[in-house]
Structures are given as C-alpha cells and as structure tokens.
mmCIF file of C-alpha atoms in Angstrom:
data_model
loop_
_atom_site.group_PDB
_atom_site.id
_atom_site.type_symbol
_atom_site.label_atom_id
_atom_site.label_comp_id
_atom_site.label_asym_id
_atom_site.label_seq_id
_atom_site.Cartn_x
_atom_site.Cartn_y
_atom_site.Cartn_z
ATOM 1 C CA UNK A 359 68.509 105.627 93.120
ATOM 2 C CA UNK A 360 71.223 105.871 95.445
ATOM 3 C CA UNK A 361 71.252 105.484 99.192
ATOM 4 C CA UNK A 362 71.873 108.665 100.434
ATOM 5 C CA UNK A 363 74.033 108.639 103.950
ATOM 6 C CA UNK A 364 74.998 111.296 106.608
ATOM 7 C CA UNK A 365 77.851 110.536 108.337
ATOM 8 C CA UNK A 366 77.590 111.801 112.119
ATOM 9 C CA UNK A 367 80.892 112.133 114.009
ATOM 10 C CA UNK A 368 84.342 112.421 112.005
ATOM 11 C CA UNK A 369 86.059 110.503 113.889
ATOM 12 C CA UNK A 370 88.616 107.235 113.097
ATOM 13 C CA UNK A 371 85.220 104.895 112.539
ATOM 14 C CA UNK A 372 83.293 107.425 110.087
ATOM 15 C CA UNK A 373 86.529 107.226 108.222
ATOM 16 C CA UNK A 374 86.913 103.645 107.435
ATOM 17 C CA UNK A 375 82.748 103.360 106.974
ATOM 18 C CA UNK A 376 83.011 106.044 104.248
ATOM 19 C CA UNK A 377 86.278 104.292 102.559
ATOM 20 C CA UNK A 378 84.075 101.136 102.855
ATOM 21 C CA UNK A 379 81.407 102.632 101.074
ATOM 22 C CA UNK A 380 83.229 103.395 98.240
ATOM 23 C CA UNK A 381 83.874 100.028 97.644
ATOM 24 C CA UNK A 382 80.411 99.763 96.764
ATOM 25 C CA UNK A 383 78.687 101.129 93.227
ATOM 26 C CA UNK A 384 78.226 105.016 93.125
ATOM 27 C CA UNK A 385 74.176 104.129 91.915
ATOM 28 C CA UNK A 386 73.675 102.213 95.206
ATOM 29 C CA UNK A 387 75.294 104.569 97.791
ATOM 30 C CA UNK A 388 76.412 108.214 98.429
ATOM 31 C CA UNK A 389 77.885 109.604 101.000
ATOM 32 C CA UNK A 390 75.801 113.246 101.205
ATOM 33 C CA UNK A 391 76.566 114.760 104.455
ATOM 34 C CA UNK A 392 79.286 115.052 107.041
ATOM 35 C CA UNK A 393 78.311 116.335 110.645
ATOM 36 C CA UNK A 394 80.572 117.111 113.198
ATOM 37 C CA UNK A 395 80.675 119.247 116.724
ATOM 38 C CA UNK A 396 83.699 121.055 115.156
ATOM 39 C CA UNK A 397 82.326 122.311 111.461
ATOM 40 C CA UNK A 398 86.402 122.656 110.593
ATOM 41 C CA UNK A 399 86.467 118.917 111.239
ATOM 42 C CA UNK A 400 83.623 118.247 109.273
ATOM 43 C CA UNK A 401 85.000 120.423 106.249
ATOM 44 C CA UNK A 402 88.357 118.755 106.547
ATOM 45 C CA UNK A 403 86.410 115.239 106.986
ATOM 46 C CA UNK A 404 84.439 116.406 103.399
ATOM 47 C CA UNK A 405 87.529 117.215 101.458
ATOM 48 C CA UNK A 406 89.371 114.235 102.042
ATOM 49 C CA UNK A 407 86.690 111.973 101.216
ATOM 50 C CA UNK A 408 84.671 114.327 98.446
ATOM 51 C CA UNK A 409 81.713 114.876 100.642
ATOM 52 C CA UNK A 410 79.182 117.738 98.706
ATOM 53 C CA UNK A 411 77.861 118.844 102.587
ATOM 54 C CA UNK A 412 79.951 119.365 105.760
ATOM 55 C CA UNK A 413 77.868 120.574 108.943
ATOM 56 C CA UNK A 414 79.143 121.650 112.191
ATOM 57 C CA UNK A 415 76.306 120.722 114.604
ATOM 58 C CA UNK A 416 73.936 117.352 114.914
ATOM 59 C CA UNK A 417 71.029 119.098 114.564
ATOM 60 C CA UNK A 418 71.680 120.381 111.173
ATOM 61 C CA UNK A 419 72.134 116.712 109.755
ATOM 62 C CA UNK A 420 68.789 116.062 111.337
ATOM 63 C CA UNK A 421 67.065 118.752 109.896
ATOM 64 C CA UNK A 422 68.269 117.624 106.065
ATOM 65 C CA UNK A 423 65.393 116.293 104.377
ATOM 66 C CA UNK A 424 68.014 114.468 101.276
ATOM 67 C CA UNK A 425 69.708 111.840 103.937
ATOM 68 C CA UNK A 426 67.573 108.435 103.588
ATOM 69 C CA UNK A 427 69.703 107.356 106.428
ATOM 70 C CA UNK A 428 72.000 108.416 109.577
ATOM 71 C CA UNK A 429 75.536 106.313 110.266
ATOM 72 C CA UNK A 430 76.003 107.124 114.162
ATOM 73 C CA UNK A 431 79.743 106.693 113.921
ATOM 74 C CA UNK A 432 80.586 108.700 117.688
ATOM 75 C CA UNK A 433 81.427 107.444 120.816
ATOM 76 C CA UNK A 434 79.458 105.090 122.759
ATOM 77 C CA UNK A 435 78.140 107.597 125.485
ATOM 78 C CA UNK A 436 76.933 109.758 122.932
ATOM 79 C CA UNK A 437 74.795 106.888 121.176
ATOM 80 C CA UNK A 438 71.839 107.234 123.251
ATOM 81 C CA UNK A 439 71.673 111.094 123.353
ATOM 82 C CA UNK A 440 72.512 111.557 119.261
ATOM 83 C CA UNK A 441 70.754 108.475 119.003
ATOM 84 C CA UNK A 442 67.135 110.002 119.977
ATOM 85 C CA UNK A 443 68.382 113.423 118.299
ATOM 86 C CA UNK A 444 67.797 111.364 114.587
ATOM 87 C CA UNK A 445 65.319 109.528 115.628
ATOM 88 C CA UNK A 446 62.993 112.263 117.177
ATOM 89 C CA UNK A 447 63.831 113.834 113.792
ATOM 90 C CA UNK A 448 62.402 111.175 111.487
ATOM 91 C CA UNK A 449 65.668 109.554 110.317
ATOM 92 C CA UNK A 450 66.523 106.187 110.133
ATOM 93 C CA UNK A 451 69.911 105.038 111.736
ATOM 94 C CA UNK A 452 72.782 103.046 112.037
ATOM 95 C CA UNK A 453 74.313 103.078 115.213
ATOM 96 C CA UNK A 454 77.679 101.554 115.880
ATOM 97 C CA UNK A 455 77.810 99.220 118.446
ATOM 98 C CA UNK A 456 77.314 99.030 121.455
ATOM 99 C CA UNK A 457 74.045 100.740 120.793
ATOM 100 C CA UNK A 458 73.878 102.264 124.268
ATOM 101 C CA UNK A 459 75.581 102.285 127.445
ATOM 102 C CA UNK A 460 73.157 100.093 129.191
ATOM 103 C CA UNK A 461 69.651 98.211 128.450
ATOM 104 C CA UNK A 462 67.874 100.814 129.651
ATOM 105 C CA UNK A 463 69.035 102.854 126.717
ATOM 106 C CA UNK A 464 68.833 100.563 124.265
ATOM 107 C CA UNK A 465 65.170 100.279 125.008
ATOM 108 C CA UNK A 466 64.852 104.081 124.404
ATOM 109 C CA UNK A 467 66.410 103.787 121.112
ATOM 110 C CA UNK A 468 64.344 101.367 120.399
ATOM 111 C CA UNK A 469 60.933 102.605 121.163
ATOM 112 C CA UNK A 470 62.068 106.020 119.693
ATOM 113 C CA UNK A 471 62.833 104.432 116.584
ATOM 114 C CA UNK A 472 59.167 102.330 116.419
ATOM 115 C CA UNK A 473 57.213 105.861 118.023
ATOM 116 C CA UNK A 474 58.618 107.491 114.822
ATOM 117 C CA UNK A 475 58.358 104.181 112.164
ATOM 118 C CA UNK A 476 61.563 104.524 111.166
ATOM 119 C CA UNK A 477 64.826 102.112 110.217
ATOM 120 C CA UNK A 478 67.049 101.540 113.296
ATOM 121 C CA UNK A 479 70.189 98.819 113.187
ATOM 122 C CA UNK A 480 72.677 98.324 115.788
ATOM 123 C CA UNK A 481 75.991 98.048 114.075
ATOM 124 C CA UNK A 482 76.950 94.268 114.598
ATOM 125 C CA UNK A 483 78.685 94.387 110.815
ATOM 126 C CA UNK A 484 80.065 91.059 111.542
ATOM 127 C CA UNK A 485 76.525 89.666 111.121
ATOM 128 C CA UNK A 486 76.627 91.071 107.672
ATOM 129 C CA UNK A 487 80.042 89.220 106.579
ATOM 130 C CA UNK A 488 80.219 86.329 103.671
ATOM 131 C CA UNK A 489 81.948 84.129 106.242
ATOM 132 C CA UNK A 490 78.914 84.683 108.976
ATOM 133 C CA UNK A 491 76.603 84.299 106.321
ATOM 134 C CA UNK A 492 77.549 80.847 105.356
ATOM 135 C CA UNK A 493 77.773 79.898 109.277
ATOM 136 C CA UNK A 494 74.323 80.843 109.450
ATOM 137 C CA UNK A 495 73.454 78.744 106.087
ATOM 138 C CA UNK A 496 75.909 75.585 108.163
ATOM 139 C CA UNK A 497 73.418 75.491 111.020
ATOM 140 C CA UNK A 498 69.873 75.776 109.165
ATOM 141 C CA UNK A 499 71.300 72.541 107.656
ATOM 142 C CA UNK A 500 72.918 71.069 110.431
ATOM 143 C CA UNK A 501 75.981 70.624 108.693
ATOM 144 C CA UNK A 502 77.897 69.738 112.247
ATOM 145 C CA UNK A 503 74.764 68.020 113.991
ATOM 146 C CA UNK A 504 73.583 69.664 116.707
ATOM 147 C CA UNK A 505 74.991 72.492 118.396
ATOM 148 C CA UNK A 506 76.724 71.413 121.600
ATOM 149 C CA UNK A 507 79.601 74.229 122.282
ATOM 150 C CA UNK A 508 80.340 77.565 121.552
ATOM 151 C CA UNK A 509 83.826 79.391 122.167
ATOM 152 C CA UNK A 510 84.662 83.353 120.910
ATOM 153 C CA UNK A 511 88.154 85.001 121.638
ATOM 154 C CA UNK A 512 88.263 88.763 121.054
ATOM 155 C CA UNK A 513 91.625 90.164 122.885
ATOM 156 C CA UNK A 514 93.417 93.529 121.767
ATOM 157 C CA UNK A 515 96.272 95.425 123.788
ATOM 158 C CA UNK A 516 94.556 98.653 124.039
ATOM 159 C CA UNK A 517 95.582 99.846 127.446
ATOM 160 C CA UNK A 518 96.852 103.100 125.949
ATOM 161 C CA UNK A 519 94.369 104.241 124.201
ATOM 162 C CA UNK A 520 92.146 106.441 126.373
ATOM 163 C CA UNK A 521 88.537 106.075 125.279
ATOM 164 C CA UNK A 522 89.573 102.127 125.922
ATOM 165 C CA UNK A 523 90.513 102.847 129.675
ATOM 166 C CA UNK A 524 88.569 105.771 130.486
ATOM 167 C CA UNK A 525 85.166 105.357 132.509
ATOM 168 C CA UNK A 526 83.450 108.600 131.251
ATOM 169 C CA UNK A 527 84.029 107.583 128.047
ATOM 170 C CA UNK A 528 82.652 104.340 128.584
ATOM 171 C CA UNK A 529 86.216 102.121 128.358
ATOM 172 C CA UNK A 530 86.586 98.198 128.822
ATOM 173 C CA UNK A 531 86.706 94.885 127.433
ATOM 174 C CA UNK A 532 82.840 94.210 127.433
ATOM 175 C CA UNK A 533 81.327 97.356 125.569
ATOM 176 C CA UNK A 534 83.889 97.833 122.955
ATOM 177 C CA UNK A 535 85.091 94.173 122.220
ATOM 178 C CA UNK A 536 83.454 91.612 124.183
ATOM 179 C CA UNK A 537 80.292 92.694 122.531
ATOM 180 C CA UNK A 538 81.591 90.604 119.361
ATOM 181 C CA UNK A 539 82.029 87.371 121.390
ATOM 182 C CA UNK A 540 78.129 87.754 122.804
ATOM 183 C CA UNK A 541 76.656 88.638 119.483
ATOM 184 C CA UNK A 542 78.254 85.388 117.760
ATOM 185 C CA UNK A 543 76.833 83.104 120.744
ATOM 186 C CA UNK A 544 73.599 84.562 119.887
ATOM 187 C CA UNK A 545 73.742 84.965 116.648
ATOM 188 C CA UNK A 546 74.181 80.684 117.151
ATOM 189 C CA UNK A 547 71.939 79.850 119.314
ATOM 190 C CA UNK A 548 69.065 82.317 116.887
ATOM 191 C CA UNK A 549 68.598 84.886 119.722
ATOM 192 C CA UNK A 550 67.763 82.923 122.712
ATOM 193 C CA UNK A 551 68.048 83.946 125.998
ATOM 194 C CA UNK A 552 70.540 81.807 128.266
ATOM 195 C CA UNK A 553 69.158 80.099 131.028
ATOM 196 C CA UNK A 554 72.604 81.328 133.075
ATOM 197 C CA UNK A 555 75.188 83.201 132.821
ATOM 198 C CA UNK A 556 78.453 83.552 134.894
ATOM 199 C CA UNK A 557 81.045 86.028 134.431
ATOM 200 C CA UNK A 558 84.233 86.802 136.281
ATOM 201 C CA UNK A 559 87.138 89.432 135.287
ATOM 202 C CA UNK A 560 89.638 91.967 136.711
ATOM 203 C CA UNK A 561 89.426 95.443 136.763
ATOM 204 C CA UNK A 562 91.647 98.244 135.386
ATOM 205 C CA UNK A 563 92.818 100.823 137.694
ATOM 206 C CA UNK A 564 89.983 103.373 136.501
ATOM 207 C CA UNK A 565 87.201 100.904 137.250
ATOM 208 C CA UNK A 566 86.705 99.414 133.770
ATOM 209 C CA UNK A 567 86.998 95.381 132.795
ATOM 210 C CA UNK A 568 90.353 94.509 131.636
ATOM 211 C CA UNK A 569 89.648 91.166 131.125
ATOM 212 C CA UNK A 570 86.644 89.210 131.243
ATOM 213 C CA UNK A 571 85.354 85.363 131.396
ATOM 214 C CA UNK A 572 81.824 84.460 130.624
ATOM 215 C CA UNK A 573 79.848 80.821 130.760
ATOM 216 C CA UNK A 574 76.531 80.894 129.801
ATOM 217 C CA UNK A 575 74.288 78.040 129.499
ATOM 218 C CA UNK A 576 71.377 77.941 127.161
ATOM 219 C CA UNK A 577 68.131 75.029 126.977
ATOM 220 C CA UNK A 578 69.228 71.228 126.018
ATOM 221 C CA UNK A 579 72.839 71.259 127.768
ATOM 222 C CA UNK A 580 74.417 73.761 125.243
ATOM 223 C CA UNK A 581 77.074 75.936 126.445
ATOM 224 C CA UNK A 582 78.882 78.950 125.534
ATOM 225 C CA UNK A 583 82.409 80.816 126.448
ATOM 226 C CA UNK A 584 83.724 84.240 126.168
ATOM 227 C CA UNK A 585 87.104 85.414 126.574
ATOM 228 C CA UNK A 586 87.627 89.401 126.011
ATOM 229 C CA UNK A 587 90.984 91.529 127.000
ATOM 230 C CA UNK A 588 91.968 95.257 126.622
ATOM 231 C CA UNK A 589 95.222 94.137 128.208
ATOM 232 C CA UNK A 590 96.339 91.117 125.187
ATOM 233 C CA UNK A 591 96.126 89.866 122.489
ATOM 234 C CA UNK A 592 93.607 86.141 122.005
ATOM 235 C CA UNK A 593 93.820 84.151 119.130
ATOM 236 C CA UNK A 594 90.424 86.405 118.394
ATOM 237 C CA UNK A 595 88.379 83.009 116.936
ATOM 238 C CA UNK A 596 85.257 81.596 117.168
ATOM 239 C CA UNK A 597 84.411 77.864 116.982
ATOM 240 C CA UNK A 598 81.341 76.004 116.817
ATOM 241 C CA UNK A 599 81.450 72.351 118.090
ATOM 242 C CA UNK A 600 78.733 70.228 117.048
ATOM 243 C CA UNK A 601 77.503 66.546 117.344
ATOM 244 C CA UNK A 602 78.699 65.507 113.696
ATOM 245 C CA UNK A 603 81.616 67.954 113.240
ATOM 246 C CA UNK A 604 82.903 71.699 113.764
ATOM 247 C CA UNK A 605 83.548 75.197 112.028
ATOM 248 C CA UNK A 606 86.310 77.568 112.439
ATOM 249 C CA UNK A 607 85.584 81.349 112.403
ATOM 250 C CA UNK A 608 89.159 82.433 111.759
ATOM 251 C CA UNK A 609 90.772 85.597 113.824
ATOM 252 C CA UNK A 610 89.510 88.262 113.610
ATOM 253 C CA UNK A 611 86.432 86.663 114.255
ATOM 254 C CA UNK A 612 84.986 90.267 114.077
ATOM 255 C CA UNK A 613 85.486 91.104 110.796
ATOM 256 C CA UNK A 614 86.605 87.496 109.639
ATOM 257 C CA UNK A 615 87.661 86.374 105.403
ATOM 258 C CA UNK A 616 88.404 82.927 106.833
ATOM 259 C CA UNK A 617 86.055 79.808 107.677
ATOM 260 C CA UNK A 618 87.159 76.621 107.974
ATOM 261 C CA UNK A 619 84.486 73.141 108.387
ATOM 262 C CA UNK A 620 85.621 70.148 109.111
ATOM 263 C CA UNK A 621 89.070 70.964 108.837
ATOM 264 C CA UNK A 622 88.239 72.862 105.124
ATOM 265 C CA UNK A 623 89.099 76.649 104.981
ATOM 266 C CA UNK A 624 87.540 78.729 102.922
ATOM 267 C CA UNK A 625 88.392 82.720 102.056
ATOM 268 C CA UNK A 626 86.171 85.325 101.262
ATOM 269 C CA UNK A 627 88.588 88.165 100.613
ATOM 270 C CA UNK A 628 87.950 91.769 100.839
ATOM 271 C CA UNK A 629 88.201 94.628 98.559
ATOM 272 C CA UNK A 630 91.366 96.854 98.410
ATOM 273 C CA UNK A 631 90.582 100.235 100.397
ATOM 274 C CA UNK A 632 90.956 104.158 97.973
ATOM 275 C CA UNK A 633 92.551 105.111 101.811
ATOM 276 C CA UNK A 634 94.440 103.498 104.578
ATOM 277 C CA UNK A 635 92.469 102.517 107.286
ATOM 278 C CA UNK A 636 92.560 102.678 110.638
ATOM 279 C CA UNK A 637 90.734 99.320 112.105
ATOM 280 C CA UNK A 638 91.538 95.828 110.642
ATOM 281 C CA UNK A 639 89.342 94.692 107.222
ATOM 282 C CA UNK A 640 87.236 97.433 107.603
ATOM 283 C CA UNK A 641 86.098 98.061 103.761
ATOM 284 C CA UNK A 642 83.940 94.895 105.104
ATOM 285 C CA UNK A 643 81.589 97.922 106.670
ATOM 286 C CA UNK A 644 80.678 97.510 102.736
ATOM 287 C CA UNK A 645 78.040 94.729 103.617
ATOM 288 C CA UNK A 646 76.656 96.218 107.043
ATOM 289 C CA UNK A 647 75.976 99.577 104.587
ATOM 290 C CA UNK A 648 74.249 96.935 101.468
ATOM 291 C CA UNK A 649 72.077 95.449 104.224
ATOM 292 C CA UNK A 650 70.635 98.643 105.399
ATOM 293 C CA UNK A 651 70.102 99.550 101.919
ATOM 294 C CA UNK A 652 68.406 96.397 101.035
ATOM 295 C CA UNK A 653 66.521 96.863 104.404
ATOM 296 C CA UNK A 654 65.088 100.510 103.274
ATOM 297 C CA UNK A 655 64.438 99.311 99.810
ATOM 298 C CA UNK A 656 62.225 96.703 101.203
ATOM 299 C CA UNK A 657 60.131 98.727 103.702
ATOM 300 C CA UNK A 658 61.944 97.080 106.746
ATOM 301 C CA UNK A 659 62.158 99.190 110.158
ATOM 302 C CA UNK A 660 64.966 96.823 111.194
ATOM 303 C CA UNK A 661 67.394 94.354 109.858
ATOM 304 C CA UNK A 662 66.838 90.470 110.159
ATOM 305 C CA UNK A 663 70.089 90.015 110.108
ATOM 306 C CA UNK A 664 70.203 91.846 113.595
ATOM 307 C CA UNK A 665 67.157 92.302 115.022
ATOM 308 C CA UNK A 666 66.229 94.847 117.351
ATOM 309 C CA UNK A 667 65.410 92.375 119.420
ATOM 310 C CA UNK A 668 69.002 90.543 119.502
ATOM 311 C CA UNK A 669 70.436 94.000 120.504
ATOM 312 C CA UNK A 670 67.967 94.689 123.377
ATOM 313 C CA UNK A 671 68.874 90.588 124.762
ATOM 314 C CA UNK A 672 72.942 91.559 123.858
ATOM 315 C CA UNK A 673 72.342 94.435 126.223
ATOM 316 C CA UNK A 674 70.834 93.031 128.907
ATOM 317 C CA UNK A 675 73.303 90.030 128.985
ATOM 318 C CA UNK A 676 75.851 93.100 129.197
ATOM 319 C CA UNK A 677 74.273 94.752 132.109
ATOM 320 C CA UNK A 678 73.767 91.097 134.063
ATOM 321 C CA UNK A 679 77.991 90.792 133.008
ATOM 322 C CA UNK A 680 78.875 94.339 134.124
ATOM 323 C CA UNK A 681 76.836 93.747 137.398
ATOM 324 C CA UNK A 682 78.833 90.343 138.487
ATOM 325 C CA UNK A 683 82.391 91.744 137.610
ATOM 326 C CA UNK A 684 81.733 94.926 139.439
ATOM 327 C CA UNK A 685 81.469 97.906 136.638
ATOM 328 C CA UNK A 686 79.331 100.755 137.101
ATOM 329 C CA UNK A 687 79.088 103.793 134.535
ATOM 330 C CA UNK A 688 77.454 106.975 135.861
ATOM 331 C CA UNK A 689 74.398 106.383 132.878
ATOM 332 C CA UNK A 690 73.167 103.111 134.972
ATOM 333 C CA UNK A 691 71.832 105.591 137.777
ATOM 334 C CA UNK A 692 69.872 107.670 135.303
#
C-alpha cells in the first residue's frame, strides 16, 4: 500500500519534494494532501501537481486521519511551532532542515515526537544519497585507513534573497547551508561529539553570518573544517583524508551524483524531473521520501540513517557556532 504524504507549506521546497516523489512508483507513494495558510495557494499548489486534497489551514492536515506521514516543507521559524502542531496530533513527520531554530527546540520536537510514539526525521536528504551511502560503506571498511581529516565547502551567493538575509526569518550561512558541512563531519566521525570547536565569521548588515569558519577537533587527533558563505560561491565539496588514501564528495556535496576514491570517480545520476525545479538535483528528495517509507514499514520512530540523536548534537554544535560568531535570533530567549 502506498505511503500516503501531506505536504505542509506550498512553498518553492514542497514543490521540488512532490516532483521528487513522482519519480518514485505510484504503489509506494502518494501525495494525498496539500496544506497551506492561503487555501488559494494550496488549490493552485493541488492542480499543478494533481493533488486529490488542498487545505487552507495546518490544523486541518492534522486532523486527517488518511496521511501516514507529514513533509514540514515551511520556513525554518515555523518548524518548531508546526512542528509540535503534527506531532501533538499523532502524525509522524519530516521536517526540513534545520529542524529548529535552536537546541532547545529541537529537544521539544523531539520529546513531542517520543511523548506521542510517533516517526520524526530531520530532513538531512543528503544522508539518504547513493554517493553518501557508499561513503558510509568506504569507512566501515576502512577503505582509506583511518580517518585523519575532514574538509566540507557549501558557498551560495544568496545575498538577495530575503529569507537568506533576514533575521526574523531566521537568514545566514549556518542554518540554511552550513548545516550540510556539520552533518557530513558527523555523519564521518558516526555522531560523536567534538572535543572542540572554534568558529569565526563576519556578519551581514542585519545581524546574520555571511560567512563562517569552523575547526573542530574530535578524540585521536582527528580534525574537521567548515567553510559556509551566503555572500559566494565554494567549490561546495567534501573530502575525506585518510591514513591509506582519500574520497572526493563532488560539488554539490549536498545533493552530490559524483564520488571519486583514490583518484576514481564514480556517478550515480539522477532521474529526469515531470517539472522544472527550483533547487539543484532535487528529484534526489526521492531517497530521503523511500527512507521514511522503509522507516514506517518497519515500525521505526526514527531513521538510522539520521538519528534523532545526530540532529539534537548538529544543533547544539549550531548554537555553540552561533554563540562564538555573535548571532542571536529572538527564539534563543524563549
């Protein structure tokens, strides 16, 4: 039987995760419900992508008994409060990243989602990609030794687009970007916590990290470093350097087709999209949307591939960033 989804927000993300879905077989997944603020959005949302339901309020898509699962697809401010709004209500969710706007929140999402035994996955879809998959197979068999050095790139000029800028709602590097750099470090080094972490940036002129540089240091002298930018473009790869050799995550390391080991690339391509999109490779939403599935089939409240515990670590190592480079959004004095 199908997956049954309900899209929340119809915004630029909700469209690309529904043209993903698509991708994948009509028996697996269906996209059942649309739910926006504006139920003219939401109608307009259903009719170009051949949704049965449109709604024009949250609470209605939490009320439907037929979605087996919630895609939280609006801005990052509103994860936390929409976020407990499906999760008070019984549903299970998938929540674009960032989860929250600070650990704080993350840690109510969290407990929500165990309080009412249901499904909840942070959105990290690059965990879910061929090309991270076979990393992760690389370092169970210590294809390049041990571990020694991690680097992740993730610049994009941005500067013009508001909800990149704007404080209130909750613009920079870090949050919307650097997150990708953080998670692949962790993702590497299986979820440990680092032992230190230094960051140091520059500000935009509304208070929000334009650029950011982060060292962190993790047990038997491994390293890691971040570079994230709102204000240019990086060369937006990843590399592993280990004792016996190296792998290439090749831009965009986010949403990557490309690995190269040892100086051997590889391509995983993707599928053609039914509709342009508006992010780069994102029909690759396909496998985040397969993993939840596989997740619900199985029973699972949460995803090994990104465990709720790697999101609650990912946002605390945000927090500890945010604090050294001088950001403050209004939700850390809640």
């Amino acid at each position: 039987m199908a997956t049954r989804w309900g899209l929340c927000g119809a915004g630029k993300i909700s469209h690309d995760f529904s043209v993903a879905v698509k991708t994948l077989p009509p028996g697996d997944h269906q996209v059942a419900v649309i739910a926006s603020r504006s139920l003219d959005r939401a109608k307009e949302f259903a009719q170009k992508h051949g949704i049965p339901k449109a709604y024009g309020s949250y609470e209605e898509l939490a009320s439907d008994p037929e979605i087996d699962v919630v895609y939280l697809g609006v801005l990052h401010t509103e994860h936390w409060r929409v976020g407990l709004l499906f999760l008070q209500a019984g549903k299970n969710v998938l929540c674009e990243k960032p989860f929250a706007m600070n650990s704080k929140q993350v840690k109510d999402l969290i407990d929500a989602s165990k309080k009412n035994n249901v499904f909840l996955m942070e959105g990290i879809w690059s965990r879910c990609f061929p090309v991270h998959a076979e990393v992760r197979r690389l370092l169970e068999e210590e294809a390049v030794g041990e571990v020694k050095l991690v680097k992740a790139y993730f610049g994009s000029p941005q500067l013009h687009i508001p909800r990149s800028v704007r404080k209130e709602l909750g613009g920079g590097a870090l949050l919307d970007i650097g997150i990708y750099c953080l998670q692949f470090v962790l993702m590497v080094f299986n979820g440990e916590r680092p032992e230190s972490i230094e960051a140091t940036g520059v500000l935009h002129d509304t208070g929000v990290d334009e650029s950011l540089v982060v060292v962190m240091k993790f047990s038997r002298k491994r390293m890691a470093f971040c570079a994230c930018s709102i204000a240019v473009r990086l060369p937006n790869d990843a590399f592993i350097s280990g004792t016996k050799g190296s792998i290439k995550v090749l831009g965009p390391m986010h949403c990557p087709t490309k690995l190269v080991v040892n100086d051997k690339e590889t391509e995983y391509p993707l599928p053609e999209p039914c509709l342009s999109l508006n992010f780069t490779n994102s029909t690759g939403l396909r496998y985040e949307a397969e993993e939840v599935r596989q997740c619900l089939l199985k029973g699972l409240k949460q995803s090994p591939l990104m465990p709720l515990a790697n999101s609650a670590l990912l946002a605390e190592i945000m927090d500890e960033i945010r604090k050294q480079v001088g950001v403050v959004f209004s939700q850390d004095s809640q």
